[in-house]
Amino acid sequence: IERWLNQVPWDSLVNRRGHTWRNLGAERRAEVTDRVSALDALLAEPTLIRRPVLEHGETLMLGFNEALYSAEFPR
């Protein structure tokens, strides 16, 4: 997770649309404000990670994006 956070902004790795995020208390959600707090939250609740996470060489792709996948993995 730390390596991923070195490649992408912390707020792009945290899935704020998922059930896990919504089920966190409002206070806990308010605490996730930077890289360090995001890392703590992601380690405590791995299902907060936006999925899928694809690593291809130096490229890290988060979430499903058909156009991006097609460009990165041409047939």
XYZ file of N, CA and C in Angstrom:
225
model
N 0.837 -1.191 0.000
C 0.000 0.000 0.000
C 0.874 1.244 0.000
N 1.955 1.213 0.759
C 2.856 2.381 0.771
C 3.426 2.642 -0.612
N 3.797 1.582 -1.313
C 4.352 1.740 -2.667
C 3.301 2.356 -3.586
N 2.067 1.895 -3.458
C 0.992 2.470 -4.267
C 0.809 3.940 -3.937
N 0.872 4.274 -2.653
C 0.694 5.672 -2.248
C 1.841 6.554 -2.727
N 2.976 5.953 -3.055
C 4.077 6.716 -3.652
C 3.821 6.999 -5.129
N 2.883 6.263 -5.724
C 2.604 6.414 -7.154
C 1.344 7.219 -7.444
N 0.381 7.167 -6.550
C -0.898 7.850 -6.797
C -1.279 8.683 -5.581
N -2.103 9.703 -5.765
C -2.573 10.477 -4.614
C -3.384 9.587 -3.667
N -3.247 9.840 -2.382
C -3.928 9.006 -1.390
C -5.430 8.959 -1.621
N -6.033 10.067 -2.029
C -7.484 10.096 -2.165
C -7.988 9.342 -3.394
N -7.094 8.980 -4.304
C -7.524 8.148 -5.424
C -7.489 6.668 -5.058
N -6.748 6.311 -4.026
C -6.666 4.920 -3.593
C -7.788 4.557 -2.620
N -8.313 5.541 -1.914
C -9.396 5.299 -0.949
C -10.721 5.279 -1.693
N -11.449 4.173 -1.564
C -12.751 4.040 -2.213
C -13.822 4.654 -1.318
N -14.214 5.861 -1.644
C -15.221 6.567 -0.845
C -16.644 6.277 -1.300
N -16.794 5.418 -2.283
C -18.136 5.059 -2.762
C -18.610 3.718 -2.212
N -17.719 2.976 -1.589
C -18.045 1.624 -1.152
C -18.737 1.546 0.199
N -19.230 0.355 0.482
C -19.927 0.096 1.747
C -19.020 0.311 2.953
N -17.768 -0.087 2.842
C -16.864 0.041 3.989
C -16.721 1.501 4.391
N -16.537 2.381 3.426
C -16.410 3.813 3.717
C -17.685 4.347 4.358
N -18.822 4.007 3.770
C -20.096 4.485 4.300
C -20.374 3.937 5.701
N -19.873 2.740 5.990
C -20.102 2.141 7.303
C -19.142 2.638 8.376
N -18.087 3.343 7.969
C -17.209 3.960 8.963
C -17.982 5.087 9.635
N -17.718 5.313 10.877
C -18.360 6.440 11.546
C -17.920 7.757 10.937
N -18.743 8.761 11.097
C -18.438 10.080 10.541
C -17.120 10.615 11.088
N -16.853 10.370 12.364
C -15.585 10.829 12.952
C -14.399 10.161 12.290
N -14.507 8.855 12.073
C -13.398 8.118 11.447
C -13.177 8.593 10.015
N -14.263 8.796 9.274
C -14.120 9.299 7.899
C -13.456 10.671 7.896
N -13.811 11.511 8.843
C -13.248 12.867 8.915
C -11.759 12.844 9.238
N -11.282 11.757 9.840
C -9.860 11.644 10.189
C -8.982 11.331 8.984
N -9.564 10.841 7.908
C -8.789 10.468 6.714
C -8.624 11.724 5.865
N -7.505 12.403 6.103
C -7.290 13.714 5.480
C -5.968 13.841 4.737
N -5.107 12.835 4.848
C -3.799 12.925 4.205
C -3.235 11.526 3.993
N -2.039 11.476 3.446
C -1.409 10.190 3.115
C -1.279 9.295 4.338
N -0.814 9.849 5.444
C -0.573 9.056 6.650
C -1.884 8.489 7.203
N -2.895 9.325 7.314
C -4.171 8.847 7.842
C -4.846 7.873 6.870
N -4.659 8.087 5.580
C -5.204 7.155 4.591
C -4.517 5.801 4.711
N -3.203 5.810 4.864
C -2.469 4.556 5.030
C -2.985 3.802 6.247
N -3.164 4.482 7.363
C -3.698 3.844 8.567
C -5.063 3.226 8.300
N -5.930 3.969 7.639
C -7.282 3.483 7.350
C -7.244 2.282 6.407
N -6.404 2.350 5.372
C -6.323 1.261 4.403
C -5.736 -0.010 5.017
N -4.798 0.150 5.922
C -4.244 -1.021 6.603
C -5.259 -1.634 7.565
N -6.042 -0.794 8.225
C -7.053 -1.281 9.162
C -8.247 -1.896 8.435
N -8.590 -1.334 7.282
C -9.762 -1.770 6.516
C -9.364 -1.932 5.046
N -8.724 -3.048 4.678
C -8.253 -3.224 3.297
C -9.347 -3.097 2.241
N -10.602 -3.313 2.618
C -11.669 -3.181 1.620
C -11.950 -1.726 1.265
N -11.249 -0.789 1.898
C -11.332 0.620 1.506
C -10.517 0.909 0.248
N -9.683 -0.032 -0.156
C -8.849 0.170 -1.345
C -9.722 0.097 -2.589
N -9.614 1.113 -3.437
C -10.335 1.104 -4.704
C -9.838 -0.079 -5.528
N -10.770 -0.842 -6.063
C -10.411 -2.036 -6.809
C -11.037 -1.989 -8.198
N -10.480 -2.721 -9.115
C -9.241 -3.475 -8.995
C -8.024 -2.563 -9.028
N -6.935 -3.094 -8.527
C -5.638 -2.420 -8.610
C -4.803 -3.261 -9.573
N -4.390 -2.656 -10.673
C -3.562 -3.357 -11.658
C -2.200 -2.691 -11.737
N -1.176 -3.504 -11.628
C 0.196 -3.027 -11.802
C 0.740 -3.646 -13.079
N 1.238 -2.798 -13.944
C 1.829 -3.257 -15.198
C 3.089 -2.450 -15.422
N 4.226 -3.058 -15.163
C 5.479 -2.312 -15.236
C 5.466 -1.223 -14.182
N 5.660 0.004 -14.608
C 5.635 1.148 -13.692
C 4.248 1.782 -13.589
N 3.288 1.222 -14.318
C 1.949 1.784 -14.351
C 1.080 1.170 -13.267
N 0.339 2.012 -12.567
C -0.624 1.567 -11.555
C -1.984 2.094 -11.972
N -2.931 1.195 -12.132
C -4.277 1.576 -12.531
C -5.255 1.198 -11.429
N -6.134 2.135 -11.095
C -7.108 1.921 -10.029
C -8.507 1.962 -10.601
N -9.339 1.023 -10.166
C -10.719 1.001 -10.622
C -10.808 0.507 -12.055
N -12.004 0.127 -12.437
C -12.211 -0.377 -13.792
C -12.396 0.780 -14.764
N -11.597 0.777 -15.838
C -11.688 1.779 -16.880
C -11.357 1.081 -18.193
N -12.386 0.721 -18.934
C -12.192 -0.064 -20.149
C -11.283 0.631 -21.159
N -11.452 1.926 -21.331
C -10.622 2.662 -22.302
C -9.153 2.631 -21.885
N -8.898 2.838 -20.607
C -7.519 2.809 -20.116
C -6.922 1.412 -20.270
N -7.700 0.386 -19.960
C -7.222 -0.992 -20.098
C -6.898 -1.297 -21.550
N -7.772 -0.875 -22.459
C -7.539 -1.123 -23.889
C -6.268 -0.447 -24.385
N -6.020 0.768 -23.879
C -4.812 1.485 -24.278
C -3.562 0.834 -23.688
N -3.653 0.363 -22.461
C -2.497 -0.215 -21.779
C -2.216 -1.646 -22.225
N -3.285 -2.386 -22.556
C -3.153 -3.790 -22.950
C -3.759 -4.021 -24.333
N -3.121 -3.488 -25.378
C -3.683 -3.680 -26.718
C -3.648 -5.148 -27.121
N -4.598 -5.525 -27.930
C -4.665 -6.941 -28.385
C -3.672 -7.228 -29.448
